[in-house]
Amino acid sequence: MPVSDPVPLVSSLSDIYSPAGVAKSALRWDRLASQFSKAFNQSQPDFIARAPGRVNLIGEHIDYVGFSVFPAAIEKDILMAVKVHRSDDDGHSAAEGELEVVIKNTTPRFEAHTFTSGYLETDQVGLLDQGDQRWANYFKVAFKGLHSHLPAEVLESRSRPTRIEVLVDGTIPPESSLSSSAAMTTCSSIVILQAFGARERIDRTEMAEVAIESERLVGVNSGGMDQSASIFSIPHHALYISFYPKLSVQPTRLPTSQPEHTFVIANTLVVSDKKVTGPVNYNLRVVETRMAARALAKALGIESNRGEETKTLRLVLETFFREKPAALEEEGGAEVLDTLRGYGEEAARLRFMELASDRLLEKGGMTREQVEVATGFRGKDFDQEFLSSFPIRAEKFKLHARSVHVFSEALRVIQFKSLCSEESKGPSTYASLGELMSSSQASLRELYECSCPELDELIQLASDSGAIGSRLTGAGWGGCTVHLVRKSDVPEFLASLRRGYYEKRFPGLREEEINDALFDTEPAGGACVYQV
Ligand code: GLA
C-alpha cells in the first residue's frame, strides 16, 4: 500500500466511522465544536484532527525487535479541535518571534497548559515531570520531534501561526493498552502539520517515524506498532506492519465466514502505565531482548557479534542466514522443514531461531556477571550497551524465555496472516486463528511474564464463556484483553463477562463505564484531518 501520501483530508464522518459509529459519534463531534467555542472565546475551530487507538490482534512485544505485527485501528480515538491564529490576521500574536500553544482537554482532570516556543529552535519547550498538566507532554514531544522536519520556508513564512488553540477530546481510556498515548502523539503531529500548512509536505511514513521517535522522549523505549496502526489503518482491515528492512504496511481483510466472527475488547481496569513501570517492566524487556540477541549471536558463532548486525534478535536472524544460507536445510531438522513446507522460508527461519534459542541460551534468571560472560559485553561496555538508553532495575535477566517468546510470536504472526489469505474461510480457519491467539497468550504469560492475575482471570472467564481465542493486547501488566467470538454469541458473551468480572470486582460501575470497558469492535480507519 502506498505510504508516501500525506495524512488524508476528509469531509464526512462516514469516511471515518462505520454506520453505527457515525450515529454514535455525530453528537460528540457537534459537542466538541461548541465546547471549543466555550473554551476559546466564542470562536470556531478551523479543523479537527483525529487519530484512533488500536487493538493488537497478534504479535506482542516484537515490534521493537524488528518483527512484523498485526493490529487494527479501533473507533475509539483522540480528536483535537484546532484554531490557528496568524500574525497577519488578528491581535493574538505572542511575543515577537514566538509561537504560543494553548492546549485544553474536555476531561477536567487534564488541566489546561500553555507553552511558547521559538520558530527556529524548541529548546525552551520543557517537559513537565509532575502535575495535572503532564498530559500536554505528548503534544510537546510531537512538536519538538516534528520541528526539525518542517521546511525552513514553513517556519519562516509570514503566515506562520502565532497561536494555536487546541481542545482535546478522547474516548480511548488512558493507560489501558489501547494506545491512547500514540494516538495523542500522532494527533498532535497532525495538528502541527496542518497548522503550519505543511500537511502535504511530509508523508505518512515520515510522520510515523517522527511520532515513534518523539514518543520515546516520554520515557518509554517503545516500538512502532501503535503510531503506525493509528496512521495507516483503513476501515474493515487489520494492518500487517513490517519494520524490516523498512516500515511498510499491508492492510489485510479478516476472512469472511459463515457463521460470522468478531473481536471483543475487555478492559481489566487495572491501570498499566508504561512510563511509571518502565524500569521493571517494558523497558527492561526491551533490554533483555537486546541481551538475548548478543548472547545468541555469540552462541551461534557469528563473528561480527559486537556490531550493529546483531543488536536485535531480528538482526541476528538476518545475519546468521546471510552467513549460512543453507542452514535451514542442513541444520534445520524435521520441525523446521515442516514449517518450511507449511508456511515458507521466513517462518522456517523463525522456527530455526526459536529452537536455537531454546538449545543455546541459559534457562532461568541470569545475573549481570552471567550475562557479561554470555554476551561478551563486560564492565563499561555492558553499561554502554544495555544500560545507557533507559533506566532499568533488575537482579536477574531472563534471556532464554524472552528470546523463545519473540521468535515463536513472530512465527504466529506469519501463520495468522497466512490463515487470513487462505481459501477456506469456514469455522476451522477461525478455530486456528483462535488457537494462535491463545498460544500467544500462553507465551506472554509464561515466557514474557507480562500478564497479571486480572488478565488471566478475564481470559479464563472468556474461554469458559465461548471465546474461540483470547489474549492480552498491547504491553500487558494490566490493560485490555481481546477475544475472538462468533457474532451471534456476542450478547451472551458480553453478559457473561459483565456478570463474572465487572459486577464481581467493580460492583459500583455505572452502565456507561461498563460499556466503555467491554465492547465489540470492527477494524476502523486511521488518522485524518476534517476541515470544518
Ligand atoms: C506497547 C508499545 C508497542 C508494543 C506493545 C507490545 O503498546 O507502545 O510499541 O511494543 O506495547 O507489543
XYZ file of C-alpha atoms and ligand atoms in Angstrom:
544
model
C 0.000 0.000 0.000
C 1.393 3.485 -0.808
C 2.600 5.058 2.383
C 4.174 8.092 0.773
C 0.964 10.114 0.684
C 0.015 12.730 3.287
C -2.465 12.287 6.111
C -5.829 12.494 4.305
C -8.293 15.323 4.479
C -11.845 14.033 4.908
C -15.163 15.765 4.643
C -17.632 13.320 6.096
C -17.847 11.217 9.230
C -18.670 8.211 7.069
C -15.080 8.411 5.752
C -14.026 7.692 9.327
C -16.549 5.532 11.145
C -18.837 2.599 10.412
C -22.567 3.458 10.022
C -23.101 2.600 13.691
C -20.024 4.654 14.589
C -21.307 7.656 12.629
C -24.570 7.531 14.547
C -22.678 7.338 17.856
C -20.092 9.977 17.018
C -22.088 12.719 15.309
C -23.263 14.131 18.607
C -19.755 14.036 20.067
C -18.305 15.971 17.098
C -21.006 18.643 17.315
C -20.489 18.912 21.034
C -16.749 19.307 20.544
C -17.279 22.337 18.317
C -19.475 24.006 20.928
C -17.099 23.055 23.755
C -14.325 24.638 21.724
C -16.226 27.839 21.338
C -16.811 27.945 25.103
C -13.166 27.240 25.882
C -11.742 29.712 23.385
C -13.590 32.958 23.438
C -16.625 32.008 21.324
C -14.504 31.173 18.292
C -14.986 28.223 15.933
C -12.312 25.610 15.213
C -10.690 25.653 11.746
C -10.248 21.910 11.640
C -10.470 18.728 13.694
C -7.625 16.209 13.660
C -8.322 12.594 14.512
C -6.085 9.675 15.476
C -7.503 6.298 16.563
C -6.353 3.807 19.177
C -5.606 0.240 18.171
C -6.095 -3.294 19.303
C -3.266 -5.661 18.542
C -4.648 -8.967 17.271
C -1.344 -10.805 17.437
C 2.400 -10.054 17.591
C 3.140 -8.732 21.071
C 6.481 -7.349 22.210
C 8.158 -7.997 18.911
C 7.889 -4.643 17.109
C 10.911 -3.226 18.955
C 12.844 -6.307 17.937
C 12.018 -5.668 14.261
C 9.384 -8.343 13.628
C 6.013 -7.784 11.995
C 2.810 -7.260 13.963
C -0.900 -7.423 13.183
C -3.058 -4.751 14.850
C -6.255 -2.990 13.755
C -7.397 0.550 14.478
C -10.483 0.905 16.660
C -13.217 3.503 16.547
C -12.200 4.951 19.896
C -9.962 7.903 19.160
C -8.457 11.245 20.078
C -9.956 14.324 18.450
C -8.303 17.730 18.525
C -10.369 20.754 17.540
C -7.996 23.497 16.478
C -7.976 27.188 15.692
C -4.870 28.769 14.228
C -4.094 32.473 14.625
C -1.555 34.020 12.283
C 0.440 37.222 12.668
C -1.401 38.909 9.850
C -4.940 38.055 10.866
C -5.691 39.249 14.380
C -4.395 40.650 17.614
C -3.432 37.284 19.050
C 0.273 37.402 18.320
C 2.559 36.118 21.071
C 5.885 37.745 21.868
C 7.763 38.669 18.705
C 9.217 35.577 17.073
C 7.431 33.153 19.353
C 4.670 30.649 18.880
C 2.141 30.178 21.670
C 0.233 26.912 22.043
C -2.758 26.620 24.343
C -3.954 23.077 24.909
C -7.111 22.202 26.811
C -8.984 18.949 27.403
C -12.701 18.207 27.645
C -11.894 15.977 30.648
C -11.423 18.337 33.597
C -8.771 16.207 35.329
C -6.397 17.035 32.472
C -5.605 20.671 33.202
C -5.076 23.272 30.507
C -1.486 24.065 29.581
C 0.153 26.884 27.624
C 3.656 26.878 26.264
C 5.699 29.035 23.941
C 8.459 28.183 21.536
C 10.838 29.886 19.169
C 10.285 29.144 15.497
C 13.830 28.104 14.759
C 14.542 26.017 17.820
C 12.407 24.354 20.513
C 14.862 24.283 23.443
C 12.601 26.378 25.646
C 9.835 23.761 25.393
C 10.445 21.800 28.600
C 8.594 18.625 29.587
C 6.599 18.571 32.816
C 7.549 15.814 35.235
C 4.589 16.108 37.555
C 1.130 17.586 37.976
C -2.177 17.525 36.131
C -0.794 19.283 33.080
C 1.643 16.464 32.331
C -0.591 15.013 29.616
C 0.407 18.032 27.496
C 3.877 16.442 27.195
C 2.561 14.323 24.330
C 1.817 17.446 22.344
C 5.179 18.913 23.272
C 7.197 15.871 22.238
C 5.313 15.734 18.949
C 6.109 19.399 18.368
C 9.772 19.015 19.306
C 10.110 15.880 17.190
C 8.403 17.264 14.111
C 10.042 20.663 14.298
C 13.315 19.624 12.665
C 11.359 18.083 9.774
C 9.445 21.255 8.952
C 10.956 23.021 5.932
C 12.627 26.383 6.714
C 10.239 28.320 4.473
C 7.321 26.997 6.511
C 8.897 28.110 9.791
C 9.877 31.478 8.377
C 6.709 32.154 6.424
C 4.880 35.432 7.095
C 1.685 33.484 7.610
C 3.142 31.059 10.137
C 0.937 30.518 13.194
C 1.427 32.803 16.179
C -1.012 30.985 18.426
C -2.536 27.533 18.155
C -5.589 26.765 20.280
C -6.354 23.104 20.799
C -9.223 21.346 22.532
C -8.647 17.609 23.017
C -11.400 15.039 23.400
C -10.503 11.381 23.824
C -12.546 8.202 24.033
C -9.573 5.819 24.411
C -9.225 5.008 28.090
C -5.747 6.165 29.178
C -3.214 3.523 30.278
C -5.464 0.723 29.088
C -3.126 -0.625 26.369
C -5.333 0.590 23.510
C -2.634 3.052 22.665
C -4.064 6.348 23.825
C -0.560 7.806 24.100
C 0.400 7.030 20.499
C -2.940 8.454 19.372
C -2.110 11.636 21.329
C 1.343 11.956 19.751
C 0.014 11.161 16.293
C -2.911 13.546 16.564
C -0.611 16.298 17.872
C 1.733 15.802 14.914
C -1.182 16.186 12.523
C -2.278 19.382 14.255
C 1.201 20.856 13.910
C 1.480 19.911 10.251
C -1.909 21.313 9.404
C -1.399 24.474 11.449
C 1.885 25.197 9.655
C 0.323 24.419 6.264
C 2.767 21.519 5.892
C 0.426 18.527 5.823
C 1.149 17.797 2.187
C 4.880 18.247 2.563
C 5.508 15.399 4.976
C 4.281 11.955 4.016
C 2.749 9.478 6.411
C 5.858 7.310 6.638
C 7.995 10.219 7.738
C 5.262 11.285 10.115
C 5.041 7.802 11.617
C 8.806 7.648 12.033
C 8.869 11.017 13.751
C 5.925 10.114 16.002
C 7.683 6.872 17.018
C 10.910 8.716 17.855
C 9.055 11.519 19.627
C 7.174 9.246 21.930
C 10.407 7.758 23.258
C 11.098 11.230 24.712
C 8.298 10.497 27.182
C 10.493 7.751 28.662
C 9.313 4.516 27.064
C 11.543 2.623 24.656
C 8.549 1.552 22.582
C 8.406 0.044 19.112
C 6.486 1.468 16.159
C 3.291 -0.550 16.135
C 0.929 1.910 17.782
C 1.745 5.014 15.762
C 1.797 3.034 12.504
C -1.581 1.457 13.258
C -3.037 4.851 14.081
C -1.681 6.458 10.919
C -2.089 3.771 8.240
C -5.210 1.788 9.146
C -8.159 1.623 6.777
C -11.718 0.530 7.662
C -12.564 -3.196 7.697
C -8.905 -4.240 7.541
C -6.323 -5.306 10.062
C -2.860 -3.960 9.310
C 0.143 -6.199 8.787
C 3.032 -3.905 9.712
C 6.648 -4.725 8.897
C 9.605 -2.810 10.258
C 12.409 -4.573 8.433
C 14.183 -3.608 6.238
C 11.935 -0.534 6.416
C 8.485 0.439 7.597
C 5.771 -0.946 5.330
C 2.134 -1.844 5.803
C -0.284 -4.240 4.201
C -3.985 -3.855 5.027
C -5.434 -7.341 5.317
C -9.079 -8.280 5.455
C -10.041 -10.801 8.054
C -11.655 -13.835 6.480
C -15.370 -13.623 5.809
C -17.038 -16.702 7.215
C -20.324 -18.364 7.984
C -21.046 -18.003 10.874
C -19.538 -14.514 11.151
C -16.923 -13.653 13.747
C -15.824 -10.506 15.503
C -13.452 -9.241 18.189
C -14.457 -8.194 21.673
C -12.274 -5.980 23.835
C -12.468 -6.285 27.605
C -10.517 -3.962 29.868
C -9.281 -5.405 33.172
C -9.452 -1.844 34.523
C -6.017 -2.451 36.008
C -4.042 0.606 35.007
C -0.865 -0.183 33.169
C 1.327 2.905 32.916
C 4.477 2.111 30.961
C 6.029 5.437 31.896
C 5.884 4.580 35.586
C 6.731 0.872 35.498
C 9.142 1.044 32.541
C 12.324 0.246 34.529
C 10.964 -3.070 35.832
C 8.566 -3.981 33.028
C 8.529 -2.637 29.482
C 11.971 -1.048 29.166
C 13.520 -3.992 31.000
C 12.016 -6.413 28.482
C 13.463 -4.376 25.617
C 16.900 -4.657 27.213
C 16.520 -8.387 27.907
C 15.792 -8.993 24.213
C 18.926 -6.994 23.339
C 20.995 -9.082 25.744
C 19.465 -12.227 24.277
C 20.436 -11.036 20.782
C 24.108 -10.606 21.705
C 24.192 -13.899 23.605
C 22.505 -15.820 20.793
C 24.831 -14.321 18.175
C 27.830 -15.375 20.246
C 26.447 -18.873 20.802
C 25.738 -19.217 17.068
C 29.332 -18.286 16.327
C 28.533 -15.069 14.444
C 31.839 -13.273 14.166
C 30.558 -9.723 13.880
C 28.953 -10.138 17.296
C 29.772 -6.667 18.524
C 28.441 -4.546 15.658
C 25.010 -3.273 14.664
C 24.388 -6.527 12.828
C 23.492 -8.423 15.972
C 21.904 -5.660 18.018
C 18.410 -7.140 17.896
C 17.092 -10.675 17.573
C 15.811 -9.764 14.105
C 19.290 -8.711 13.006
C 20.807 -11.875 14.463
C 18.431 -13.918 12.309
C 19.245 -11.879 9.177
C 22.992 -12.005 9.771
C 23.028 -15.699 10.547
C 21.186 -16.696 7.375
C 23.244 -14.310 5.279
C 26.372 -16.039 6.516
C 24.888 -19.549 6.279
C 22.268 -19.572 3.527
C 21.949 -23.357 3.540
C 21.463 -23.679 7.314
C 17.713 -24.363 7.093
C 18.156 -27.495 5.012
C 21.469 -28.597 6.504
C 20.883 -27.980 10.186
C 17.133 -27.406 10.490
C 15.754 -30.834 11.333
C 12.222 -32.133 10.930
C 10.321 -29.353 12.726
C 11.985 -26.600 10.727
C 11.425 -28.416 7.441
C 7.767 -28.925 8.332
C 7.387 -25.206 8.933
C 9.185 -24.528 5.652
C 6.699 -26.676 3.763
C 3.676 -25.234 5.565
C 4.497 -21.523 5.787
C 7.581 -20.731 3.736
C 11.112 -19.594 4.358
C 10.603 -16.659 6.703
C 8.525 -18.825 9.019
C 11.086 -21.647 8.914
C 13.893 -19.241 9.834
C 11.897 -18.119 12.845
C 11.313 -21.699 13.904
C 15.034 -22.382 13.474
C 15.909 -19.442 15.717
C 13.304 -20.381 18.307
C 14.817 -23.853 18.565
C 18.376 -22.447 18.602
C 17.450 -20.063 21.446
C 15.928 -22.934 23.359
C 19.044 -25.047 22.898
C 21.760 -22.438 23.299
C 20.608 -19.851 25.819
C 20.833 -20.461 29.525
C 17.439 -21.123 31.113
C 16.234 -19.190 34.153
C 17.330 -15.821 35.545
C 20.931 -14.759 34.893
C 22.975 -12.347 36.995
C 24.800 -9.443 35.402
C 28.061 -11.424 35.636
C 26.496 -14.350 33.794
C 25.098 -12.052 31.100
C 28.553 -10.478 30.720
C 30.014 -13.902 30.001
C 27.176 -14.942 27.676
C 27.223 -11.727 25.614
C 30.913 -10.821 25.771
C 29.968 -7.271 26.853
C 31.705 -6.586 30.155
C 32.105 -3.677 32.558
C 31.764 -0.303 30.850
C 30.846 -1.958 27.554
C 27.942 -3.674 29.301
C 26.755 -0.366 30.789
C 27.035 1.382 27.467
C 25.341 -1.372 25.510
C 22.462 -2.257 27.815
C 22.045 0.408 30.479
C 22.632 3.720 28.775
C 19.384 4.467 26.933
C 16.641 3.992 29.555
C 16.944 3.231 33.275
C 16.111 -0.343 34.268
C 16.099 -2.205 37.586
C 16.608 -5.977 37.859
C 18.654 -8.547 39.776
C 18.254 -11.227 37.111
C 17.736 -11.240 33.361
C 15.806 -13.950 31.510
C 17.345 -14.254 28.069
C 16.130 -17.734 27.140
C 12.455 -17.145 27.893
C 12.335 -13.717 26.201
C 14.041 -14.966 23.074
C 11.859 -18.061 22.693
C 8.782 -15.841 23.078
C 9.974 -13.377 20.445
C 10.713 -15.955 17.738
C 7.612 -18.047 18.415
C 5.368 -14.964 18.476
C 6.836 -13.653 15.218
C 6.069 -17.053 13.686
C 2.484 -16.935 14.979
C 2.012 -13.586 13.216
C 3.032 -15.148 9.901
C 0.723 -18.103 10.488
C -2.146 -15.771 11.393
C -1.642 -13.722 8.259
C -1.378 -16.812 6.119
C -4.700 -18.101 7.507
C -6.319 -14.773 6.601
C -5.343 -15.257 2.967
C -6.354 -18.905 2.738
C -9.194 -20.041 0.520
C -11.135 -21.989 3.113
C -12.723 -19.491 5.440
C -15.086 -21.586 7.435
C -15.175 -22.157 11.179
C -11.925 -24.163 11.067
C -9.946 -21.119 9.891
C -11.299 -19.202 12.836
C -10.570 -22.086 15.181
C -6.936 -21.925 14.023
C -6.802 -18.137 14.403
C -8.177 -18.550 17.906
C -5.577 -21.179 18.765
C -2.805 -18.847 17.662
C -4.201 -16.084 19.872
C -4.375 -18.424 22.833
C -0.835 -19.717 22.348
C 0.318 -16.113 22.098
C -1.271 -15.507 25.491
C 0.379 -18.595 26.995
C 3.757 -17.380 25.784
C 3.160 -13.846 27.093
C 2.163 -15.245 30.462
C 4.827 -17.944 30.860
C 7.807 -16.669 28.904
C 7.415 -12.910 28.678
C 5.797 -12.561 32.107
C 3.714 -9.559 31.161
C 0.294 -10.886 32.149
C -1.213 -10.300 35.600
C -3.874 -12.055 37.737
C -6.722 -9.902 36.409
C -5.724 -10.504 32.774
C -5.505 -14.242 33.490
C -8.879 -14.239 35.219
C -10.637 -12.367 32.419
C -9.072 -14.603 29.783
C -10.080 -17.765 31.618
C -13.619 -16.447 32.020
C -13.742 -15.564 28.316
C -12.678 -19.029 27.368
C -15.357 -20.521 29.655
C -17.859 -18.134 28.034
C -17.250 -19.346 24.478
C -14.344 -17.251 23.141
C -12.532 -19.009 20.309
C -9.243 -17.338 21.228
C -8.208 -14.766 23.827
C -5.140 -12.784 24.712
C -3.896 -9.634 26.341
C -3.351 -6.802 23.871
C -0.625 -4.159 23.981
C 2.125 -4.175 26.560
C 0.249 -6.112 29.264
C 0.682 -5.919 33.058
C -2.955 -4.771 33.108
C -4.981 -3.005 30.442
C -7.122 -4.755 27.851
C -7.759 -8.233 26.523
C -9.015 -9.150 23.037
C -11.277 -12.101 22.254
C -12.346 -13.785 19.048
C -16.058 -14.531 19.290
C -18.830 -15.756 16.972
C -21.011 -12.720 16.173
C -24.186 -14.488 17.187
C -22.625 -15.274 20.586
C -21.648 -11.665 21.342
C -24.658 -10.643 23.517
C -24.351 -13.740 25.723
C -20.555 -13.399 25.834
C -20.740 -9.759 26.948
C -23.329 -10.647 29.577
C -21.157 -13.417 30.932
C -18.053 -11.198 31.273
C -20.145 -8.484 32.837
C -21.518 -10.891 35.464
C -18.326 -12.834 36.043
C -15.807 -9.983 36.113
C -17.143 -6.445 36.250
C -20.091 -6.925 38.594
C -17.945 -9.009 40.927
C -14.776 -6.970 41.001
C -16.210 -3.490 40.424
C -19.787 -3.590 41.754
C -20.151 0.206 41.694
C -19.502 0.652 37.972
C -22.039 2.692 36.036
C -23.609 1.300 32.853
C -21.633 3.749 30.759
C -18.367 2.722 32.421
C -19.023 -0.953 31.739
C -19.829 -0.214 28.096
C -16.586 1.675 27.866
C -14.637 -1.260 29.257
C -16.366 -4.083 27.389
C -17.356 -3.788 23.726
C -17.159 -5.486 20.346
C -15.216 -3.744 17.637
C -14.639 -3.747 13.889
C -11.362 -2.593 12.294
C -11.660 1.180 11.817
C -9.998 3.853 9.666
C -6.800 5.733 10.520
C -5.686 9.279 11.261
C -7.085 12.193 9.262
C -7.946 15.871 9.223
C -11.528 17.089 8.954
C -11.838 20.593 7.603
C -14.666 22.327 9.425
C 3.195 -1.006 23.603
C 4.232 -0.348 22.711
C 4.287 -1.046 21.358
C 4.458 -2.554 21.525
C 3.463 -3.115 22.546
C 3.726 -4.555 22.867
O 1.926 -0.817 23.079
O 3.956 1.019 22.528
O 5.309 -0.489 20.575
O 5.773 -2.868 21.873
O 3.472 -2.383 23.746
O 3.540 -5.349 21.746
